[in-house]
PDB file of C-alpha atoms and ligand atoms in Angstrom:
ATOM      1  CA  UNK A   1      -7.112 -16.231  -9.726  1.00 95.00           C
ATOM      2  CA  UNK A   2      -5.880 -12.589 -11.044  1.00 97.00           C
ATOM      3  CA  UNK A   3      -3.366 -12.141 -13.367  1.00 96.00           C
ATOM      4  CA  UNK A   4      -1.415  -9.037 -13.670  1.00 97.00           C
ATOM      5  CA  UNK A   5      -0.623  -8.711 -17.315  1.00 96.00           C
ATOM      6  CA  UNK A   6       0.712  -4.989 -17.901  1.00 95.00           C
ATOM      7  CA  UNK A   7       1.158  -1.881 -15.797  1.00 97.00           C
ATOM      8  CA  UNK A   8       2.164   1.159 -17.379  1.00 95.00           C
ATOM      9  CA  UNK A   9       3.394   4.469 -15.080  1.00 95.00           C
ATOM     10  CA  UNK A  10       0.772   7.044 -15.877  1.00 95.00           C
ATOM     11  CA  UNK A  11       1.916  10.279 -13.657  1.00 94.00           C
ATOM     12  CA  UNK A  12       3.515  11.736 -10.623  1.00 92.00           C
ATOM     13  CA  UNK A  13       0.806  14.137  -8.898  1.00 92.00           C
ATOM     14  CA  UNK A  14       0.864  16.804  -5.683  1.00 87.00           C
ATOM     15  CA  UNK A  15      -2.438  18.255  -6.448  1.00 87.00           C
ATOM     16  CA  UNK A  16      -5.464  17.718  -7.863  1.00 90.00           C
ATOM     17  CA  UNK A  17      -5.451  19.377 -11.152  1.00 92.00           C
ATOM     18  CA  UNK A  18      -2.835  17.155 -11.744  1.00 94.00           C
ATOM     19  CA  UNK A  19      -4.407  13.641 -11.097  1.00 94.00           C
ATOM     20  CA  UNK A  20      -5.340  11.867 -14.515  1.00 94.00           C
ATOM     21  CA  UNK A  21      -8.339  11.377 -15.583  1.00 90.00           C
ATOM     22  CA  UNK A  22      -9.410   8.589 -15.525  1.00 86.00           C
ATOM     23  CA  UNK A  23     -12.810   5.925 -15.391  1.00 92.00           C
ATOM     24  CA  UNK A  24     -11.211   3.269 -13.789  1.00 97.00           C
ATOM     25  CA  UNK A  25     -11.337   2.266 -10.098  1.00 97.00           C
ATOM     26  CA  UNK A  26      -8.295   2.955  -7.768  1.00 97.00           C
ATOM     27  CA  UNK A  27      -6.582   1.248  -5.086  1.00 97.00           C
ATOM     28  CA  UNK A  28      -4.268   3.394  -2.772  1.00 96.00           C
ATOM     29  CA  UNK A  29      -1.152   1.725  -0.868  1.00 96.00           C
ATOM     30  CA  UNK A  30      -0.204   3.813   1.944  1.00 95.00           C
ATOM     31  CA  UNK A  31       2.427   2.824   4.943  1.00 94.00           C
ATOM     32  CA  UNK A  32       5.261   4.141   6.699  1.00 92.00           C
ATOM     33  CA  UNK A  33       8.523   5.196   4.414  1.00 87.00           C
ATOM     34  CA  UNK A  34      11.092   2.235   3.503  1.00 89.00           C
ATOM     35  CA  UNK A  35       8.092  -0.292   4.704  1.00 94.00           C
ATOM     36  CA  UNK A  36       8.119  -1.821   1.037  1.00 93.00           C
ATOM     37  CA  UNK A  37       5.592   0.183  -1.190  1.00 91.00           C
ATOM     38  CA  UNK A  38       7.550   1.221  -4.227  1.00 89.00           C
ATOM     39  CA  UNK A  39       8.969  -2.437  -3.951  1.00 93.00           C
ATOM     40  CA  UNK A  40       5.581  -4.432  -3.830  1.00 96.00           C
ATOM     41  CA  UNK A  41       4.568  -2.186  -6.722  1.00 95.00           C
ATOM     42  CA  UNK A  42       7.212  -4.134  -8.583  1.00 95.00           C
ATOM     43  CA  UNK A  43       6.735  -7.383  -7.421  1.00 95.00           C
ATOM     44  CA  UNK A  44       2.948  -7.399  -8.254  1.00 95.00           C
ATOM     45  CA  UNK A  45       3.819  -6.060 -11.455  1.00 94.00           C
ATOM     46  CA  UNK A  46       6.538  -8.563 -12.186  1.00 91.00           C
ATOM     47  CA  UNK A  47       8.728  -5.367 -13.193  1.00 89.00           C
ATOM     48  CA  UNK A  48      11.990  -4.523 -11.804  1.00 86.00           C
ATOM     49  CA  UNK A  49      12.238  -0.574 -11.948  1.00 87.00           C
ATOM     50  CA  UNK A  50       8.061   0.070 -12.672  1.00 90.00           C
ATOM     51  CA  UNK A  51       8.116   2.059  -8.948  1.00 86.00           C
ATOM     52  CA  UNK A  52      11.452   3.551  -7.819  1.00 77.00           C
ATOM     53  CA  UNK A  53      13.043   1.981  -4.507  1.00 73.00           C
ATOM     54  CA  UNK A  54      15.478   3.450  -2.592  1.00 65.00           C
ATOM     55  CA  UNK A  55      17.562   2.944   1.020  1.00 63.00           C
ATOM     56  CA  UNK A  56      16.607   6.973   1.581  1.00 61.00           C
ATOM     57  CA  UNK A  57      13.529   6.884   3.438  1.00 58.00           C
ATOM     58  CA  UNK A  58      10.853   9.297   2.173  1.00 54.00           C
ATOM     59  CA  UNK A  59      12.068   8.951  -1.902  1.00 53.00           C
ATOM     60  CA  UNK A  60       8.443   9.117  -2.918  1.00 55.00           C
ATOM     61  CA  UNK A  61       6.967  12.191  -1.800  1.00 77.00           C
ATOM     62  CA  UNK A  62       4.261  12.019  -4.677  1.00 86.00           C
ATOM     63  CA  UNK A  63       0.939  10.325  -5.565  1.00 91.00           C
ATOM     64  CA  UNK A  64       2.192   8.063  -8.240  1.00 93.00           C
ATOM     65  CA  UNK A  65      -0.823   6.702 -10.621  1.00 95.00           C
ATOM     66  CA  UNK A  66       0.149   3.273 -12.344  1.00 96.00           C
ATOM     67  CA  UNK A  67      -2.414   1.615 -14.806  1.00 97.00           C
ATOM     68  CA  UNK A  68      -2.811  -2.255 -14.263  1.00 97.00           C
ATOM     69  CA  UNK A  69      -4.228  -4.289 -17.051  1.00 97.00           C
ATOM     70  CA  UNK A  70      -5.936  -1.075 -18.775  1.00 97.00           C
ATOM     71  CA  UNK A  71      -8.768  -1.420 -16.032  1.00 97.00           C
ATOM     72  CA  UNK A  72      -7.435  -0.737 -12.748  1.00 97.00           C
ATOM     73  CA  UNK A  73      -5.494   2.455 -11.012  1.00 97.00           C
ATOM     74  CA  UNK A  74      -2.856   1.650  -8.407  1.00 97.00           C
ATOM     75  CA  UNK A  75      -1.753   4.618  -6.404  1.00 95.00           C
ATOM     76  CA  UNK A  76       1.318   4.739  -4.834  1.00 93.00           C
ATOM     77  CA  UNK A  77       1.152   7.697  -1.822  1.00 91.00           C
ATOM     78  CA  UNK A  78       3.977   9.237   0.053  1.00 86.00           C
ATOM     79  CA  UNK A  79       5.051   7.138   3.208  1.00 85.00           C
ATOM     80  CA  UNK A  80       4.740   8.660   6.717  1.00 81.00           C
ATOM     81  CA  UNK A  81       6.958   8.227   9.694  1.00 76.00           C
ATOM     82  CA  UNK A  82      10.488   8.659   8.740  1.00 67.00           C
ATOM     83  CA  UNK A  83      12.450  10.568  11.540  1.00 61.00           C
ATOM     84  CA  UNK A  84      14.103  13.322  10.306  1.00 63.00           C
ATOM     85  CA  UNK A  85      10.937  15.505   8.908  1.00 67.00           C
ATOM     86  CA  UNK A  86      10.351  19.219   9.451  1.00 73.00           C
ATOM     87  CA  UNK A  87       6.705  19.872  10.949  1.00 76.00           C
ATOM     88  CA  UNK A  88       6.190  21.745   7.420  1.00 76.00           C
ATOM     89  CA  UNK A  89       6.779  18.961   5.696  1.00 75.00           C
ATOM     90  CA  UNK A  90       4.443  16.872   7.593  1.00 75.00           C
ATOM     91  CA  UNK A  91       1.674  19.498   7.108  1.00 78.00           C
ATOM     92  CA  UNK A  92       2.485  19.144   3.427  1.00 79.00           C
ATOM     93  CA  UNK A  93       2.571  15.206   3.050  1.00 80.00           C
ATOM     94  CA  UNK A  94      -1.078  15.338   5.105  1.00 83.00           C
ATOM     95  CA  UNK A  95      -2.042  17.699   2.934  1.00 86.00           C
ATOM     96  CA  UNK A  96      -1.549  15.420  -0.379  1.00 88.00           C
ATOM     97  CA  UNK A  97      -2.642  12.574   1.493  1.00 89.00           C
ATOM     98  CA  UNK A  98      -5.693  14.005   2.412  1.00 90.00           C
ATOM     99  CA  UNK A  99      -5.883  15.504  -0.778  1.00 92.00           C
ATOM    100  CA  UNK A 100      -5.670  12.549  -3.083  1.00 94.00           C
ATOM    101  CA  UNK A 101      -8.324  10.693  -0.778  1.00 92.00           C
ATOM    102  CA  UNK A 102     -10.959  13.522  -0.906  1.00 92.00           C
ATOM    103  CA  UNK A 103     -10.853  14.082  -4.464  1.00 92.00           C
ATOM    104  CA  UNK A 104     -10.421  10.417  -6.001  1.00 93.00           C
ATOM    105  CA  UNK A 105     -14.307   9.372  -6.172  1.00 92.00           C
ATOM    106  CA  UNK A 106     -13.179   6.025  -8.239  1.00 95.00           C
ATOM    107  CA  UNK A 107     -11.115   5.556  -4.949  1.00 96.00           C
ATOM    108  CA  UNK A 108     -12.074   1.831  -3.815  1.00 96.00           C
ATOM    109  CA  UNK A 109      -9.703   0.521  -1.304  1.00 97.00           C
ATOM    110  CA  UNK A 110      -6.672   1.040   0.525  1.00 97.00           C
ATOM    111  CA  UNK A 111      -4.003  -1.120   1.155  1.00 97.00           C
ATOM    112  CA  UNK A 112      -1.899  -0.377   4.403  1.00 98.00           C
ATOM    113  CA  UNK A 113       1.560  -1.819   4.556  1.00 98.00           C
ATOM    114  CA  UNK A 114       3.041  -2.766   7.544  1.00 98.00           C
ATOM    115  CA  UNK A 115       6.556  -4.069   8.449  1.00 97.00           C
ATOM    116  CA  UNK A 116       5.556  -7.765   9.787  1.00 97.00           C
ATOM    117  CA  UNK A 117       8.694  -7.632  12.154  1.00 96.00           C
ATOM    118  CA  UNK A 118       7.282  -5.170  14.514  1.00 96.00           C
ATOM    119  CA  UNK A 119       4.908  -3.744  16.481  1.00 97.00           C
ATOM    120  CA  UNK A 120       2.775  -1.745  14.211  1.00 97.00           C
ATOM    121  CA  UNK A 121       3.708   2.098  15.227  1.00 95.00           C
ATOM    122  CA  UNK A 122       1.691   4.901  16.790  1.00 94.00           C
ATOM    123  CA  UNK A 123       1.631   6.544  12.785  1.00 92.00           C
ATOM    124  CA  UNK A 124       0.457   2.825  11.449  1.00 95.00           C
ATOM    125  CA  UNK A 125      -2.536   3.414  14.491  1.00 96.00           C
ATOM    126  CA  UNK A 126      -3.332   6.607  13.644  1.00 93.00           C
ATOM    127  CA  UNK A 127      -3.392   5.999   9.630  1.00 93.00           C
ATOM    128  CA  UNK A 128      -4.950   2.914  10.094  1.00 95.00           C
ATOM    129  CA  UNK A 129      -8.189   5.113  12.384  1.00 94.00           C
ATOM    130  CA  UNK A 130      -7.718   7.419   9.603  1.00 92.00           C
ATOM    131  CA  UNK A 131      -8.664   5.203   6.571  1.00 93.00           C
ATOM    132  CA  UNK A 132     -11.464   3.418   8.376  1.00 92.00           C
ATOM    133  CA  UNK A 133     -13.550   6.968   8.653  1.00 91.00           C
ATOM    134  CA  UNK A 134     -13.362   6.730   4.917  1.00 90.00           C
ATOM    135  CA  UNK A 135     -15.519   3.571   4.901  1.00 84.00           C
ATOM    136  CA  UNK A 136     -13.308   2.302   2.084  1.00 88.00           C
ATOM    137  CA  UNK A 137     -12.118  -1.603   1.944  1.00 91.00           C
ATOM    138  CA  UNK A 138      -9.166  -1.494   4.232  1.00 95.00           C
ATOM    139  CA  UNK A 139      -6.415  -4.351   3.364  1.00 96.00           C
ATOM    140  CA  UNK A 140      -3.182  -4.928   6.120  1.00 98.00           C
ATOM    141  CA  UNK A 141      -0.297  -5.996   4.306  1.00 98.00           C
ATOM    142  CA  UNK A 142       2.505  -7.445   6.537  1.00 98.00           C
ATOM    143  CA  UNK A 143       5.900  -6.693   4.590  1.00 98.00           C
ATOM    144  CA  UNK A 144       9.210  -8.289   4.488  1.00 98.00           C
ATOM    145  CA  UNK A 145       7.943 -11.629   5.464  1.00 97.00           C
ATOM    146  CA  UNK A 146      11.428 -13.325   4.136  1.00 97.00           C
ATOM    147  CA  UNK A 147      13.070 -11.584   7.360  1.00 97.00           C
ATOM    148  CA  UNK A 148      10.918 -13.336  10.146  1.00 96.00           C
ATOM    149  CA  UNK A 149      11.675 -16.549  11.708  1.00 95.00           C
ATOM    150  CA  UNK A 150       8.708 -19.381  10.964  1.00 95.00           C
ATOM    151  CA  UNK A 151       7.972 -19.648  14.702  1.00 95.00           C
ATOM    152  CA  UNK A 152       7.155 -16.217  14.784  1.00 96.00           C
ATOM    153  CA  UNK A 153       4.632 -15.645  12.051  1.00 96.00           C
ATOM    154  CA  UNK A 154       1.408 -16.645  14.307  1.00 96.00           C
ATOM    155  CA  UNK A 155       2.695 -14.456  16.781  1.00 97.00           C
ATOM    156  CA  UNK A 156       3.401 -11.257  14.245  1.00 97.00           C
ATOM    157  CA  UNK A 157      -0.048 -11.786  13.339  1.00 97.00           C
ATOM    158  CA  UNK A 158      -1.574 -11.524  16.308  1.00 97.00           C
ATOM    159  CA  UNK A 159       0.533  -8.457  17.230  1.00 98.00           C
ATOM    160  CA  UNK A 160      -0.796  -6.437  13.846  1.00 98.00           C
ATOM    161  CA  UNK A 161      -4.538  -7.645  14.120  1.00 98.00           C
ATOM    162  CA  UNK A 162      -4.729  -6.775  18.051  1.00 98.00           C
ATOM    163  CA  UNK A 163      -2.384  -2.955  17.403  1.00 98.00           C
ATOM    164  CA  UNK A 164      -4.402  -1.925  14.916  1.00 98.00           C
ATOM    165  CA  UNK A 165      -7.429  -3.489  16.023  1.00 97.00           C
ATOM    166  CA  UNK A 166      -8.789  -5.855  13.209  1.00 96.00           C
ATOM    167  CA  UNK A 167     -12.097  -7.459  13.477  1.00 93.00           C
ATOM    168  CA  UNK A 168     -11.900 -11.154  12.367  1.00 92.00           C
ATOM    169  CA  UNK A 169     -12.892 -10.666   8.521  1.00 92.00           C
ATOM    170  CA  UNK A 170     -10.762  -7.942   7.855  1.00 93.00           C
ATOM    171  CA  UNK A 171      -7.684  -9.330   5.645  1.00 93.00           C
ATOM    172  CA  UNK A 172      -4.759  -9.256   6.901  1.00 96.00           C
ATOM    173  CA  UNK A 173      -2.011 -11.308   4.955  1.00 96.00           C
ATOM    174  CA  UNK A 174       1.919 -11.373   5.527  1.00 97.00           C
ATOM    175  CA  UNK A 175       4.190 -11.160   2.428  1.00 96.00           C
ATOM    176  CA  UNK A 176       7.649 -10.669   1.343  1.00 97.00           C
ATOM    177  CA  UNK A 177       8.676  -9.017  -2.177  1.00 95.00           C
ATOM    178  CA  UNK A 178      12.278 -10.988  -1.466  1.00 95.00           C
ATOM    179  CA  UNK A 179      11.010 -14.624  -1.606  1.00 96.00           C
ATOM    180  CA  UNK A 180       7.540 -13.477  -3.597  1.00 95.00           C
ATOM    181  CA  UNK A 181       5.684 -15.891  -0.658  1.00 95.00           C
ATOM    182  CA  UNK A 182       1.838 -14.911  -0.748  1.00 96.00           C
ATOM    183  CA  UNK A 183       2.217 -12.806  -3.771  1.00 96.00           C
ATOM    184  CA  UNK A 184      -0.915 -14.932  -5.314  1.00 96.00           C
ATOM    185  CA  UNK A 185      -2.219 -14.108  -2.304  1.00 96.00           C
ATOM    186  CA  UNK A 186      -1.906 -10.511  -2.097  1.00 97.00           C
ATOM    187  CA  UNK A 187      -2.809  -9.759  -5.810  1.00 97.00           C
ATOM    188  CA  UNK A 188      -6.178 -11.595  -5.507  1.00 97.00           C
ATOM    189  CA  UNK A 189      -6.623  -9.577  -2.571  1.00 96.00           C
ATOM    190  CA  UNK A 190      -5.844  -6.330  -3.666  1.00 97.00           C
ATOM    191  CA  UNK A 191      -7.722  -6.586  -6.891  1.00 97.00           C
ATOM    192  CA  UNK A 192     -10.678  -8.114  -6.032  1.00 96.00           C
ATOM    193  CA  UNK A 193     -13.607  -6.963  -7.939  1.00 96.00           C
ATOM    194  CA  UNK A 194     -11.696  -4.352  -9.602  1.00 97.00           C
ATOM    195  CA  UNK A 195     -10.134  -6.739 -12.064  1.00 97.00           C
ATOM    196  CA  UNK A 196     -11.555 -10.038 -13.471  1.00 95.00           C
ATOM    197  CA  UNK A 197     -10.670 -13.443 -12.211  1.00 93.00           C
ATOM    198  CA  UNK A 198      -9.282 -16.103 -14.409  1.00 88.00           C
ATOM    199  CA  UNK A 199      -9.447 -19.815 -14.192  1.00 77.00           C
TER     200      UNK A 199
HETATM  201  N1  GTP B   1      13.852  -8.243   2.700  1.00 50.80           N
HETATM  202  C1  GTP B   1      13.021  -7.396   2.578  1.00 50.80           C
HETATM  203  N2  GTP B   1      13.365  -6.420   1.778  1.00 50.80           N
HETATM  204  C2  GTP B   1      12.501  -5.681   1.459  1.00 50.80           C
HETATM  205  C3  GTP B   1      11.328  -5.933   1.121  1.00 50.80           C
HETATM  206  N3  GTP B   1      10.292  -5.097   0.546  1.00 50.80           N
HETATM  207  C4  GTP B   1      11.467  -4.032   0.652  1.00 50.80           C
HETATM  208  N4  GTP B   1      12.433  -3.667   0.868  1.00 50.80           N
HETATM  209  C5  GTP B   1      13.452  -3.111   1.079  1.00 50.80           C
HETATM  210  O1  GTP B   1      13.219  -2.000   2.101  1.00 50.80           O
HETATM  211  C6  GTP B   1      13.984  -1.135   1.288  1.00 50.80           C
HETATM  212  C7  GTP B   1      12.800   0.317   1.524  1.00 50.80           C
HETATM  213  O2  GTP B   1      11.816  -0.282   0.207  1.00 50.80           O
HETATM  214  P1  GTP B   1      10.803   0.670  -0.472  1.00 50.80           P
HETATM  215  O3  GTP B   1       9.758   0.077  -1.766  1.00 50.80           O
HETATM  216  O4  GTP B   1      11.735   1.414  -1.378  1.00 50.80           O
HETATM  217  O5  GTP B   1      10.092   1.214   0.529  1.00 50.80           O
HETATM  218  P2  GTP B   1       9.121   2.413   0.482  1.00 50.80           P
HETATM  219  O6  GTP B   1       7.582   2.292   1.403  1.00 50.80           O
HETATM  220  O7  GTP B   1       8.499   2.647  -1.188  1.00 50.80           O
HETATM  221  O8  GTP B   1       9.641   3.838   0.942  1.00 50.80           O
HETATM  222  P3  GTP B   1       9.144   5.340   0.581  1.00 50.80           P
HETATM  223  O9  GTP B   1       9.267   5.785  -0.942  1.00 50.80           O
HETATM  224  O10 GTP B   1      10.033   6.091   1.245  1.00 50.80           O
HETATM  225  O11 GTP B   1       7.841   5.583   1.320  1.00 50.80           O
HETATM  226  C8  GTP B   1      14.182  -1.169   0.061  1.00 50.80           C
HETATM  227  O12 GTP B   1      15.732  -1.398   0.313  1.00 50.80           O
HETATM  228  C9  GTP B   1      13.503  -2.358  -0.119  1.00 50.80           C
HETATM  229  O13 GTP B   1      15.050  -3.335  -1.185  1.00 50.80           O
HETATM  230  C10 GTP B   1      11.205  -7.428   1.617  1.00 50.80           C
HETATM  231  O14 GTP B   1       9.550  -7.915   1.290  1.00 50.80           O
HETATM  232  N5  GTP B   1      12.103  -8.202   2.015  1.00 50.80           N
HETATM  233 MG1   MG B   2       8.740   4.616  -2.169  1.00 50.80          MG
END
């Protein structure tokens, strides 16, 4: 079991010369705007306002770095897929993400968040394909599990796996930041080999 003992906001960046100088392994959170990236970061770290949460999609336009237990860096990437976005904003978003991925030697793992209530979108599929290309670990988390009927959980898992063309051994957890269901499983998966296990 991995325990999150402390979390510290380090910095926000849009380009490489603004990234923190870090020797720590990094795990990057990606997903559609409004899927719950900032909320899950607060839940994992047991902090209410570490990452900014809002009802306005597209709120997080920066790459945000958080140091966990002084040993691993959690990286919050800007969300994609909100409707009211101009072409130039979309290009800027793509560049921010790509610059980070290409210029981060310590990046070990991606956490792709999808909404467990819905079939993953075309943007989610494109993102999954894009992440696979980099040959790093990809962990998929279905968010907002509290909004799902118990009967629909298996169905949702199947739909996510099929739509994203996931192999059996590729990990998927459904999770809720509201009820905290599966929180410890998510922590163990997200920080596996990056933070020490405890009894
Ligand atoms: N019911 C429920 N609501 C959630 C959950 N996680 C997040 N939300 C809500 O979803 C909305 C968006 O959450 P954020 O964490 O800001 O989403 P985000 O992915 O960071 O969005 P961007 O910053 O725009 O990319 C907020 O109103 C949250 O309260 C969850 O597990 N259950
Ligand atoms: Mg956010």
